[in-house]
Coordinates of C-alpha atoms in Angstrom, one line a residue:
Chain A
M18 CA -70.1 -18.9 -43.9
A19 CA -70.5 -22.5 -44.8
L20 CA -73.4 -22.0 -47.2
L21 CA -71.3 -22.2 -50.3
E22 CA -69.9 -25.6 -49.5
T23 CA -71.2 -28.7 -50.9
P24 CA -72.5 -30.9 -48.0
A25 CA -70.6 -34.1 -47.4
R26 CA -67.3 -33.4 -48.9
E27 CA -64.3 -35.6 -48.5
T28 CA -61.3 -34.0 -46.7
R29 CA -59.9 -30.6 -46.6
P30 CA -56.9 -30.8 -49.1
P31 CA -58.4 -29.2 -52.2
Q32 CA -58.3 -30.8 -55.6
P33 CA -56.6 -28.8 -58.2
A34 CA -58.6 -25.6 -58.1
T35 CA -59.7 -25.4 -61.7
R36 CA -61.6 -28.7 -61.6
R37 CA -64.0 -27.4 -59.0
R38 CA -67.3 -26.1 -60.0
G39 CA -67.9 -22.5 -59.0
R40 CA -67.4 -18.9 -59.8
G41 CA -63.7 -18.9 -60.0
R42 CA -62.9 -19.6 -63.6
G43 CA -59.5 -20.9 -62.8
A44 CA -57.9 -17.8 -61.3
V45 CA -56.1 -18.5 -58.1
N46 CA -56.8 -15.1 -56.6
V47 CA -59.6 -13.7 -54.4
N48 CA -62.7 -15.9 -54.0
S49 CA -61.5 -18.5 -56.5
P50 CA -62.2 -22.1 -55.8
A51 CA -58.8 -22.2 -54.2
H52 CA -60.5 -20.6 -51.2
R53 CA -63.2 -23.3 -50.9
G54 CA -63.1 -24.8 -47.5
D55 CA -61.4 -21.7 -46.1
A56 CA -64.4 -20.8 -43.9
R57 CA -64.4 -24.1 -42.0
L58 CA -60.6 -24.0 -41.5
A59 CA -60.8 -20.3 -40.5
W60 CA -63.3 -20.9 -37.8
V61 CA -61.2 -23.7 -36.4
L62 CA -58.1 -21.5 -36.4
I63 CA -59.8 -18.6 -34.7
A64 CA -61.7 -20.8 -32.3
P65 CA -59.3 -20.4 -29.3
S66 CA -59.0 -16.6 -29.8
L67 CA -62.8 -16.3 -30.2
I68 CA -63.4 -18.3 -27.0
G69 CA -60.8 -16.3 -25.1
F70 CA -62.4 -13.1 -26.5
A71 CA -65.9 -14.1 -25.5
V72 CA -65.2 -15.8 -22.2
F73 CA -62.4 -13.7 -20.8
A74 CA -62.9 -10.2 -22.3
V75 CA -66.5 -9.6 -23.4
Y76 CA -68.3 -11.6 -20.7
P77 CA -66.3 -10.2 -17.8
T78 CA -66.8 -6.7 -19.0
L79 CA -70.5 -7.1 -19.2
R80 CA -70.6 -9.0 -16.0
G81 CA -68.5 -6.3 -14.3
L82 CA -71.0 -3.7 -15.5
Y83 CA -73.9 -5.8 -14.1
L84 CA -72.1 -6.4 -10.8
S85 CA -71.6 -2.7 -10.4
F86 CA -75.4 -2.5 -10.0
T87 CA -75.5 -5.1 -7.3
D88 CA -74.5 -5.9 -3.8
F89 CA -72.1 -8.8 -4.2
A90 CA -69.8 -10.4 -1.6
V91 CA -68.8 -13.4 -3.8
L92 CA -70.1 -16.1 -1.4
T93 CA -73.8 -15.1 -1.8
P94 CA -75.5 -14.3 -5.1
P95 CA -75.4 -10.7 -6.2
A96 CA -78.5 -8.6 -5.2
W97 CA -79.6 -5.9 -7.6
V98 CA -79.4 -2.5 -5.9
G99 CA -79.8 -0.2 -8.9
F100 CA -77.7 2.9 -8.9
D101 CA -76.9 2.6 -5.1
N102 CA -73.2 1.9 -5.6
Y103 CA -72.8 4.9 -7.9
V104 CA -74.7 7.2 -5.6
K105 CA -72.6 6.0 -2.7
L106 CA -69.5 6.6 -4.8
A107 CA -70.4 10.2 -5.5
S108 CA -70.4 11.1 -1.8
D109 CA -67.6 8.7 -0.8
D110 CA -64.7 10.9 0.6
V111 CA -62.3 7.9 0.4
F112 CA -63.0 7.5 -3.3
W113 CA -62.5 11.2 -4.0
S114 CA -59.4 11.4 -2.0
A115 CA -58.0 8.3 -3.8
L116 CA -58.9 9.9 -7.1
G117 CA -57.1 13.1 -6.0
V118 CA -54.0 11.0 -5.0
T119 CA -54.1 9.2 -8.3
V120 CA -54.4 12.3 -10.4
Y121 CA -51.4 13.8 -8.4
F122 CA -49.4 10.7 -9.1
V123 CA -50.3 10.7 -12.8
A124 CA -49.5 14.3 -13.2
L125 CA -46.1 14.0 -11.5
S126 CA -45.2 10.7 -13.1
V127 CA -46.2 11.5 -16.6
T128 CA -44.7 15.0 -16.7
M129 CA -41.4 13.8 -15.4
S130 CA -41.4 10.7 -17.6
L131 CA -42.2 12.6 -20.7
A132 CA -39.8 15.4 -20.1
V133 CA -36.9 13.0 -19.3
S134 CA -37.8 10.7 -22.2
I135 CA -38.0 13.4 -24.8
V136 CA -34.7 14.9 -23.9
T137 CA -33.1 11.5 -23.6
A138 CA -34.4 10.4 -27.0
A139 CA -33.3 13.7 -28.6
V140 CA -29.9 13.4 -27.1
L141 CA -29.5 9.8 -28.2
H142 CA -30.7 10.7 -31.7
R143 CA -28.1 13.5 -32.0
L144 CA -25.2 11.7 -30.4
T145 CA -25.2 8.0 -31.0
S146 CA -26.9 5.1 -32.6
S147 CA -25.4 2.6 -30.3
T148 CA -27.8 -0.2 -29.6
V149 CA -25.8 -1.0 -26.4
I150 CA -26.7 2.3 -24.9
R151 CA -30.3 2.1 -25.9
G152 CA -30.3 -1.4 -24.5
L153 CA -28.9 -0.3 -21.2
I154 CA -31.6 2.4 -21.0
I155 CA -34.5 -0.1 -21.3
L156 CA -33.1 -2.5 -18.6
P157 CA -35.5 -1.2 -16.0
F158 CA -38.4 -2.0 -18.3
L159 CA -37.4 -5.6 -18.4
I160 CA -37.6 -6.2 -14.7
S161 CA -40.9 -6.5 -12.7
A162 CA -42.4 -3.6 -10.9
V163 CA -42.1 -5.6 -7.7
V164 CA -38.3 -5.9 -8.2
A165 CA -38.0 -2.2 -9.0
A166 CA -40.1 -1.3 -6.0
T167 CA -38.0 -3.5 -3.7
V168 CA -34.7 -2.1 -4.8
W169 CA -35.9 1.5 -4.5
A170 CA -37.4 0.8 -1.1
W171 CA -33.9 -0.2 0.0
M172 CA -32.2 2.7 -1.7
L173 CA -34.7 5.2 -0.4
D174 CA -34.7 3.7 3.1
A175 CA -34.7 6.5 5.8
Q176 CA -31.8 5.2 7.8
L177 CA -29.5 3.0 5.6
G178 CA -30.6 4.0 2.1
I179 CA -27.8 5.2 -0.1
V180 CA -29.9 8.1 -1.5
N181 CA -30.3 9.6 2.0
I182 CA -26.7 9.0 2.8
A183 CA -25.7 10.9 -0.4
I184 CA -28.1 13.7 0.5
E185 CA -26.7 14.0 4.0
S186 CA -23.1 13.9 2.8
L187 CA -23.9 16.8 0.5
G188 CA -25.1 18.7 3.6
G189 CA -28.9 18.1 3.1
D190 CA -31.4 16.8 5.5
G191 CA -32.5 13.2 5.3
V192 CA -35.8 12.6 3.6
R193 CA -38.4 10.0 4.8
F194 CA -39.2 9.1 1.2
L195 CA -41.7 6.3 1.5
T196 CA -42.8 6.9 5.1
S197 CA -43.9 10.5 5.1
R198 CA -47.2 11.8 3.8
E199 CA -45.7 14.5 1.5
W200 CA -43.0 12.3 0.0
A201 CA -44.9 9.0 -0.5
I202 CA -46.5 9.8 -3.9
P203 CA -43.5 11.7 -5.4
S204 CA -41.2 8.8 -4.4
I205 CA -43.6 6.2 -6.0
A206 CA -43.7 8.5 -9.1
L207 CA -39.9 8.5 -9.2
I208 CA -39.7 4.8 -9.1
N209 CA -42.3 4.6 -11.9
V210 CA -40.4 7.1 -14.0
W211 CA -37.2 5.1 -13.5
K212 CA -39.0 2.0 -14.7
Q213 CA -40.8 3.5 -17.7
M214 CA -38.4 6.1 -18.9
G215 CA -36.3 3.9 -21.1
Y216 CA -39.2 2.3 -22.8
T217 CA -40.8 5.7 -23.6
S218 CA -37.4 7.1 -24.8
I219 CA -36.9 4.2 -27.2
I220 CA -40.4 4.7 -28.7
I221 CA -39.7 8.4 -29.1
F222 CA -36.2 7.7 -30.5
A223 CA -37.7 5.4 -33.1
G224 CA -40.1 8.3 -34.0
L225 CA -37.1 10.7 -34.4
Q226 CA -35.5 8.3 -36.8
T227 CA -38.4 8.6 -39.1
I228 CA -37.8 12.3 -39.5
P229 CA -35.8 12.8 -42.7
P230 CA -32.3 14.4 -42.1
T231 CA -33.0 16.9 -44.9
V232 CA -35.4 18.7 -42.6
Y233 CA -32.5 19.5 -40.3
E234 CA -30.2 20.3 -43.1
A235 CA -32.7 22.9 -44.3
G236 CA -33.0 24.2 -40.7
R237 CA -29.2 24.5 -40.4
I238 CA -28.9 26.3 -43.7
D239 CA -31.5 28.8 -42.4
G240 CA -29.2 29.3 -39.4
A241 CA -31.3 27.7 -36.7
S242 CA -29.6 26.6 -33.5
E243 CA -30.0 23.1 -32.2
L244 CA -32.4 24.2 -29.6
Q245 CA -34.5 26.1 -32.1
M246 CA -34.6 23.1 -34.4
F247 CA -35.7 21.0 -31.5
R248 CA -38.6 23.3 -30.7
R249 CA -39.6 24.2 -34.2
L250 CA -39.0 21.0 -36.1
T251 CA -38.6 18.0 -33.9
L252 CA -41.4 18.5 -31.4
P253 CA -44.1 19.4 -34.1
L254 CA -43.0 16.5 -36.3
L255 CA -43.1 14.1 -33.3
R256 CA -46.6 15.1 -32.4
P257 CA -48.3 11.8 -33.4
I258 CA -45.7 9.7 -31.5
L259 CA -45.9 12.0 -28.5
A260 CA -49.7 11.7 -28.4
L261 CA -49.4 7.9 -28.4
V262 CA -46.8 7.9 -25.7
L263 CA -48.7 10.4 -23.6
V264 CA -51.9 8.3 -23.8
L265 CA -50.0 5.1 -23.0
N266 CA -48.3 6.7 -20.0
V267 CA -51.4 8.3 -18.6
I268 CA -53.5 5.0 -18.9
G269 CA -50.6 3.1 -17.3
A270 CA -50.1 5.6 -14.5
F271 CA -53.8 5.7 -13.7
Q272 CA -53.7 1.9 -13.0
V273 CA -50.5 2.0 -10.9
F274 CA -50.7 -0.8 -8.3
D275 CA -47.6 -3.1 -8.0
I276 CA -45.2 -0.4 -6.8
V277 CA -47.7 1.0 -4.3
Q278 CA -48.6 -2.4 -3.0
V279 CA -44.9 -3.3 -2.4
T280 CA -43.7 0.0 -1.0
T281 CA -46.4 1.8 1.0
K282 CA -49.6 -0.3 0.7
G283 CA -51.4 3.0 0.3
G284 CA -50.0 4.6 3.5
P285 CA -49.0 6.5 5.5
A286 CA -52.6 7.4 6.4
N287 CA -53.9 6.9 2.9
A288 CA -51.4 9.4 1.5
S289 CA -50.6 7.0 -1.4
N290 CA -53.9 5.2 -1.6
V291 CA -54.4 5.2 -5.3
L292 CA -57.6 4.1 -7.0
Q293 CA -56.4 0.7 -8.0
M294 CA -55.2 0.1 -4.5
L295 CA -58.6 1.2 -3.1
I296 CA -60.4 -1.1 -5.6
Y297 CA -58.2 -4.0 -4.6
S298 CA -58.8 -3.5 -0.9
K299 CA -62.5 -3.0 -1.3
A300 CA -62.8 -6.2 -3.3
F301 CA -60.3 -8.5 -1.5
G302 CA -60.1 -6.8 2.0
Q303 CA -63.8 -6.1 2.5
F304 CA -65.3 -8.4 -0.2
D305 CA -67.4 -5.6 -1.5
F306 CA -67.3 -6.7 -5.1
G307 CA -70.3 -4.7 -6.2
Y308 CA -68.9 -1.4 -5.0
A309 CA -65.4 -2.3 -6.3
S310 CA -66.9 -3.0 -9.7
A311 CA -68.6 0.4 -9.7
M312 CA -65.2 2.1 -8.9
S313 CA -63.6 0.2 -11.8
F314 CA -66.2 1.5 -14.2
A315 CA -65.8 5.0 -12.8
L316 CA -62.0 4.7 -13.4
F317 CA -62.7 3.4 -16.9
A318 CA -65.0 6.3 -17.6
I319 CA -62.3 8.7 -16.5
L320 CA -59.7 7.0 -18.7
L321 CA -62.0 7.2 -21.7
V322 CA -62.7 10.9 -21.3
I323 CA -59.0 11.7 -20.7
T324 CA -57.9 9.7 -23.7
F325 CA -60.4 11.4 -25.9
L326 CA -59.4 14.8 -24.7
Q327 CA -55.7 14.1 -25.2
M328 CA -56.3 12.9 -28.7
R329 CA -58.3 16.0 -29.4
L330 CA -55.8 18.4 -27.9
L331 CA -52.8 16.9 -29.6
R332 CA -54.7 16.2 -32.8
A333 CA -52.9 12.9 -33.0
N334 CA -53.6 12.1 -36.6
E335 CA -51.6 14.9 -38.0
S336 CA -48.1 16.2 -37.6
E337 CA -47.3 19.6 -38.8
V338 CA -44.2 21.8 -39.1
S339 CA -45.9 25.1 -38.6
A340 CA -46.0 25.9 -34.9
Chain B
M2 CA -11.3 29.3 -40.8
T3 CA -13.2 32.4 -39.8
A4 CA -13.8 33.4 -36.2
T5 CA -17.6 32.8 -36.4
A6 CA -17.0 29.3 -37.7
T7 CA -14.7 28.5 -34.9
R8 CA -17.1 29.8 -32.4
R9 CA -19.9 27.9 -33.8
R10 CA -17.8 24.7 -33.9
R11 CA -16.8 25.3 -30.3
G12 CA -20.4 26.0 -29.2
W13 CA -21.5 22.9 -30.8
T14 CA -18.8 21.0 -28.9
V15 CA -19.9 22.5 -25.6
G16 CA -23.4 21.4 -26.4
K17 CA -22.2 18.0 -27.3
A18 CA -20.3 17.7 -24.0
A19 CA -23.4 18.8 -22.1
A20 CA -25.5 16.2 -24.0
W21 CA -23.0 13.5 -23.2
T22 CA -22.9 14.5 -19.6
Y23 CA -26.7 14.3 -19.5
L24 CA -26.7 10.9 -21.2
L25 CA -24.1 9.5 -18.8
G26 CA -26.1 10.8 -15.9
V27 CA -29.2 9.0 -17.2
L28 CA -27.2 5.8 -17.7
F29 CA -25.8 6.1 -14.2
V30 CA -29.2 6.5 -12.6
T31 CA -30.5 3.6 -14.8
I32 CA -27.8 1.2 -14.0
F33 CA -26.7 2.1 -10.4
P34 CA -29.7 0.3 -8.8
F35 CA -28.6 -2.9 -10.5
Y36 CA -25.2 -2.6 -9.1
W37 CA -26.6 -1.8 -5.7
I38 CA -28.7 -5.0 -5.8
L39 CA -25.6 -7.0 -6.4
R40 CA -23.5 -5.1 -3.8
T41 CA -26.1 -5.5 -1.1
A42 CA -26.9 -9.1 -1.9
L43 CA -23.3 -10.0 -1.2
S44 CA -23.2 -8.2 2.1
D45 CA -23.7 -9.0 5.8
N46 CA -26.7 -7.1 7.3
Y47 CA -24.7 -6.1 10.4
A48 CA -21.8 -4.9 8.3
L49 CA -24.3 -3.0 6.2
M50 CA -25.4 -1.1 9.2
A51 CA -21.9 -0.3 10.2
E52 CA -20.8 1.0 6.7
P53 CA -24.0 1.7 4.7
A54 CA -22.1 3.9 2.1
S55 CA -19.5 1.3 1.2
L56 CA -19.4 0.9 -2.5
L57 CA -18.2 -2.6 -2.3
P58 CA -20.1 -5.4 -0.5
A59 CA -20.0 -4.8 3.3
G60 CA -18.6 -7.9 5.0
F61 CA -18.6 -10.0 1.8
T62 CA -20.6 -13.2 2.1
W63 CA -22.7 -15.6 0.0
G64 CA -25.0 -15.9 2.9
P65 CA -28.0 -13.9 1.5
F66 CA -28.2 -16.2 -1.6
R67 CA -27.9 -19.3 0.6
R68 CA -30.6 -17.8 2.8
V69 CA -33.2 -17.2 0.0
L70 CA -32.5 -20.5 -1.7
G71 CA -33.1 -22.3 1.6
L72 CA -29.5 -23.6 1.9
A73 CA -28.6 -21.8 5.1
T74 CA -29.4 -23.1 8.6
T75 CA -31.5 -20.9 10.9
E76 CA -28.4 -20.1 13.0
E77 CA -26.4 -19.1 10.0
S78 CA -29.1 -16.7 8.7
I79 CA -29.7 -15.1 12.1
A80 CA -26.0 -14.6 12.5
E81 CA -26.0 -12.4 9.3
G82 CA -29.2 -10.5 10.2
G83 CA -31.7 -12.7 8.4
S84 CA -35.1 -13.5 10.0
G85 CA -34.3 -17.1 10.4
A86 CA -37.5 -18.1 8.4
S87 CA -36.6 -20.1 5.4
V88 CA -37.6 -18.6 2.0
E89 CA -36.7 -21.2 -0.6
L90 CA -37.1 -19.3 -3.8
G91 CA -36.3 -22.4 -5.8
H92 CA -39.8 -23.7 -6.3
F93 CA -41.2 -20.2 -6.9
L94 CA -38.7 -20.0 -9.7
V95 CA -40.1 -23.2 -11.1
N96 CA -43.6 -21.8 -10.8
S97 CA -42.6 -18.7 -12.6
V98 CA -41.0 -20.7 -15.4
I99 CA -44.2 -22.8 -15.8
Y100 CA -46.5 -19.8 -15.7
A101 CA -44.5 -17.6 -18.1
T102 CA -43.5 -20.4 -20.6
L103 CA -47.0 -22.0 -20.9
S104 CA -48.8 -18.6 -21.1
T105 CA -46.4 -17.3 -23.7
A106 CA -46.3 -20.4 -25.8
L107 CA -50.1 -20.7 -25.9
I108 CA -50.9 -17.1 -26.6
V109 CA -48.4 -16.8 -29.4
F110 CA -49.5 -20.0 -31.0
F111 CA -53.2 -19.2 -30.8
S112 CA -52.5 -15.6 -32.1
T113 CA -50.5 -17.0 -35.0
I114 CA -53.1 -19.4 -36.3
A115 CA -55.8 -16.7 -35.8
A116 CA -53.7 -14.2 -37.7
Y117 CA -53.3 -16.6 -40.6
A118 CA -57.1 -17.0 -40.8
F119 CA -57.4 -13.2 -41.0
A120 CA -54.5 -12.7 -43.4
R121 CA -54.9 -15.5 -45.8
L122 CA -58.2 -17.2 -45.7
H123 CA -61.4 -15.9 -47.3
W124 CA -64.5 -16.3 -45.3
R125 CA -67.7 -14.5 -44.5
G126 CA -67.6 -12.3 -41.4
R127 CA -63.8 -12.1 -41.4
D128 CA -63.6 -8.3 -41.3
L129 CA -66.4 -8.1 -38.8
V130 CA -64.8 -10.5 -36.4
F131 CA -61.5 -8.8 -36.8
S132 CA -62.8 -5.4 -35.9
L133 CA -64.7 -6.9 -33.0
F134 CA -61.4 -8.3 -31.8
L135 CA -59.7 -4.9 -32.1
T136 CA -62.3 -3.3 -29.7
A137 CA -60.7 -5.4 -27.0
L138 CA -57.6 -3.1 -27.3
M139 CA -59.8 -0.4 -25.8
V140 CA -60.7 -2.3 -22.6
P141 CA -58.2 -1.8 -19.8
G142 CA -57.4 -4.6 -17.4
I143 CA -59.3 -3.0 -14.5
L144 CA -62.6 -3.9 -16.1
T145 CA -62.0 -7.6 -16.5
L146 CA -59.8 -8.4 -13.5
L147 CA -62.5 -8.6 -10.8
P148 CA -65.1 -10.5 -12.9
N149 CA -62.4 -12.8 -14.2
F150 CA -61.4 -13.6 -10.7
V151 CA -65.1 -14.4 -9.9
L152 CA -65.2 -16.6 -13.0
V153 CA -62.0 -18.5 -12.2
K154 CA -63.3 -19.0 -8.7
E155 CA -66.6 -20.4 -10.0
L156 CA -64.7 -22.7 -12.3
G157 CA -62.9 -24.0 -9.2
L158 CA -59.6 -23.0 -10.7
L159 CA -58.2 -20.8 -7.8
N160 CA -54.7 -21.8 -6.8
T161 CA -54.2 -23.8 -10.0
F162 CA -51.9 -23.1 -13.0
A163 CA -55.0 -23.5 -15.2
G164 CA -56.7 -20.7 -13.4
M165 CA -53.6 -18.5 -13.7
I166 CA -52.9 -19.2 -17.3
L167 CA -56.2 -19.7 -19.0
P168 CA -57.7 -16.2 -19.0
G169 CA -54.6 -14.7 -20.6
S170 CA -53.5 -17.4 -22.9
L171 CA -56.3 -17.7 -25.5
F172 CA -56.8 -14.2 -27.0
S173 CA -54.5 -11.3 -27.6
A174 CA -55.8 -8.5 -29.9
F175 CA -52.4 -6.9 -30.1
N176 CA -50.6 -10.1 -31.1
I177 CA -53.2 -11.0 -33.7
F178 CA -53.2 -7.5 -35.2
F179 CA -49.3 -7.4 -35.2
L180 CA -49.0 -10.9 -36.9
R181 CA -51.8 -10.3 -39.4
Q182 CA -50.2 -7.0 -40.5
F183 CA -46.9 -8.8 -41.0
M184 CA -48.4 -11.7 -42.9
L185 CA -50.2 -9.3 -45.2
G186 CA -46.9 -7.8 -46.1
L187 CA -45.4 -11.1 -47.1
S188 CA -45.4 -12.2 -50.7
T189 CA -47.9 -15.0 -51.2
E190 CA -46.2 -16.5 -54.3
I191 CA -44.6 -19.5 -52.5
E192 CA -47.8 -20.2 -50.6
E193 CA -49.8 -20.1 -53.8
A194 CA -47.4 -22.4 -55.6
A195 CA -47.6 -24.9 -52.8
L196 CA -51.4 -24.8 -52.8
L197 CA -51.4 -25.4 -56.6
D198 CA -49.1 -28.3 -56.0
G199 CA -51.8 -29.8 -53.9
A200 CA -50.5 -29.0 -50.4
G201 CA -53.2 -28.5 -47.8
R202 CA -53.8 -25.2 -46.1
L203 CA -52.5 -26.5 -42.8
R204 CA -49.3 -27.7 -44.4
V205 CA -48.9 -24.3 -46.0
L206 CA -49.5 -22.6 -42.7
F207 CA -47.0 -24.6 -40.7
G208 CA -44.6 -25.4 -43.4
I209 CA -44.3 -22.1 -45.2
T210 CA -46.1 -19.2 -43.6
L211 CA -45.1 -19.9 -40.0
P212 CA -41.3 -20.1 -40.8
M213 CA -41.5 -16.9 -42.8
T214 CA -43.2 -15.3 -39.8
S215 CA -40.7 -16.5 -37.3
G216 CA -39.1 -13.1 -36.7
P217 CA -42.2 -11.4 -35.3
V218 CA -43.3 -14.6 -33.6
I219 CA -40.0 -14.7 -31.7
T220 CA -40.3 -11.0 -30.8
L221 CA -43.8 -11.4 -29.5
S222 CA -42.7 -14.4 -27.5
I223 CA -39.9 -12.5 -25.9
L224 CA -42.1 -9.6 -25.0
G225 CA -44.8 -11.9 -23.8
F226 CA -42.4 -13.9 -21.7
I227 CA -41.1 -10.7 -20.0
G228 CA -44.6 -9.5 -19.3
M229 CA -45.7 -12.9 -17.8
W230 CA -42.5 -13.3 -15.8
N231 CA -43.1 -9.9 -14.3
D232 CA -46.8 -10.3 -13.8
Y233 CA -47.9 -9.6 -10.2
F234 CA -51.6 -8.5 -10.0
W235 CA -53.3 -11.4 -11.6
P236 CA -51.4 -14.1 -9.7
L237 CA -52.0 -12.1 -6.6
L238 CA -55.7 -12.4 -7.1
V239 CA -56.0 -16.0 -8.0
T240 CA -53.4 -17.7 -5.9
S241 CA -52.9 -17.9 -2.2
D242 CA -51.1 -21.2 -2.1
E243 CA -47.3 -21.3 -2.3
S244 CA -47.3 -24.4 -4.5
V245 CA -48.4 -22.3 -7.5
Q246 CA -47.3 -18.8 -6.7
P247 CA -44.7 -17.2 -9.0
L248 CA -41.6 -15.4 -7.9
T249 CA -43.0 -11.9 -8.0
L250 CA -45.5 -12.9 -5.3
A251 CA -42.9 -14.6 -3.1
L252 CA -40.7 -11.5 -3.4
A253 CA -43.5 -9.2 -2.4
V254 CA -44.4 -11.4 0.6
F255 CA -40.8 -11.5 1.6
K256 CA -40.6 -7.8 1.4
Q257 CA -43.8 -7.2 3.4
S258 CA -43.0 -9.9 6.0
S259 CA -39.6 -8.5 6.7
P260 CA -39.5 -6.9 10.1
Q261 CA -40.1 -3.2 9.8
A262 CA -37.5 -2.3 12.4
Q263 CA -34.7 -4.2 10.8
P264 CA -35.4 -5.6 7.4
D265 CA -33.2 -8.3 5.9
W266 CA -32.0 -6.0 3.1
A267 CA -29.2 -8.3 2.0
G268 CA -31.6 -11.3 1.7
L269 CA -34.2 -9.1 -0.1
M270 CA -31.6 -7.9 -2.6
A271 CA -30.5 -11.5 -3.2
A272 CA -34.1 -12.5 -3.8
T273 CA -34.5 -9.5 -6.1
L274 CA -31.5 -10.6 -8.1
V275 CA -32.8 -14.1 -8.5
A276 CA -36.1 -12.7 -9.8
A277 CA -34.4 -10.3 -12.2
L278 CA -31.6 -12.6 -13.4
P279 CA -33.6 -14.5 -16.1
M280 CA -34.7 -11.1 -17.6
L281 CA -31.1 -9.9 -17.6
A282 CA -30.1 -13.2 -19.3
L283 CA -32.8 -12.7 -21.9
F284 CA -31.5 -9.2 -22.4
M285 CA -28.0 -10.4 -23.0
V286 CA -29.2 -12.7 -25.7
F287 CA -32.0 -10.7 -27.3
G288 CA -31.2 -7.1 -26.3
K289 CA -31.0 -5.8 -29.8
R290 CA -34.2 -7.5 -30.9
I291 CA -36.0 -6.2 -27.8
V292 CA -34.8 -2.6 -28.4
N293 CA -35.9 -2.7 -32.1
S294 CA -39.3 -4.2 -31.4
I295 CA -40.1 -1.6 -28.8
G296 CA -39.2 1.2 -31.2
F297 CA -41.2 -0.5 -33.9
S298 CA -44.3 -0.8 -31.7
G299 CA -44.4 2.9 -31.3
V300 CA -43.9 3.8 -34.9
K301 CA -46.5 1.4 -36.2

């Protein structure tokens, strides 16, 4: 890096480039003497990022991996236990049940979110380019999950909630959305979809705008209906964006925490005890950091595999019209 | 006009009507909760119980706002169905402003100067460091949260703004990548002319490149501020002291400490509105930019 620099040089502002000795021969472009001193400045400029990367990204990742092989309760030094945590994990019913609950949540949430978002984006694309409408649709994305969870806890309240009042006035039976075992996860998924749907729609909408209108004109000339064009043209052409959105949604949903923590805290009777919630309570409720770290890495491994599979299945790099 | 043409035109119109109906439905579901926050926040808890379906505030009162801002007396708040415990969101609001503003300003600044080093300077190891940085995009928060908590604890920074802000304010792979791409797309003519005229690299960076990059810098700042303002998990881990806790934590605590049998819904909604208001204001000013930047992030 600094090898090419003459030792004790004055200050940074370079003299007119051509006067400097070196390989440049006066050109101002790549590797010319105009870029002398670049290295020193560059390392100064990236220093904060480099420190942040090393100290708060690389080090904690490696340390987390190490901690997952230890028994660690924060106050005493970690004690190496080999694969004990992972062995325990494999036969831990609570972990597998949390994984099941999480997968159920991810499946519900991502399916609903993608279905609604694709239709919304397509409808927006065909009807209006109004920024106001698109703006209104992403409003829930701007507020915190805690706010979203609080509002919906109120609207879904068993006694006074407006949703139940509406259901009952239509002749239905009231639903104990957040307080019953069967409804806890679907309700949390609903809140999550409400919060994420606009964001996902806007990304898909932007993808739709990159499809040239001539594609549709050709389709129309061939006598295709709107629905046919949607299935045969739009969806295949959107494949790369859909893959991206799917991966983002799945990764986000697997790490759901805020909404659960505010609405059900994992209850009733662990019915909504998702993985992130379990990791949190293991670490900060029972101070079992070693075991919690092992669970984090298990979750990470699951995410890696799923992301890889999704990319493969959707062949994200290519979009194609034949389908 | 032939019959088939008419039918097709009419069919298209029916489809269009259905599409508009769907869109209006989506908009209704999206916006109604915001109205419901406002309506409930201006209600009296006892009146709410009597007429829970009223579309207008039940027993209109400013009480809930006075309650959560610590302006109401205990008797006043109990009379309207509050718990009587004072909440005082005011200083949590200040904490949130400090946390979100400092975090955003630092991360955007550090990302910008790093992006400049990657986009404009020539140095050995540049591409290697850049691809190393990009690997961080693969690492989800779950892996770093617990160890970072341990680290912040060891540094003695629990319950400090430094501990909350530091881990997230130095390095952002996404920001650096985003800004570098933008800078690479800019014409370098002006910068080169300035360099030839003897301007220093730093002067070029702050005097020319940075102003030309202001668009994406503002966008990243807005998105960063929204993210930090809404952040819940990290502050939950590293703070237990009200003197530094942000609004999201206060709201969650308020929600959880509200009596199960008879929660202070009006007060909760007032607190919710206070927490959401800055984001709604941001939306009023920068809505279009936010919408466009989200779309852009997907297409890129």
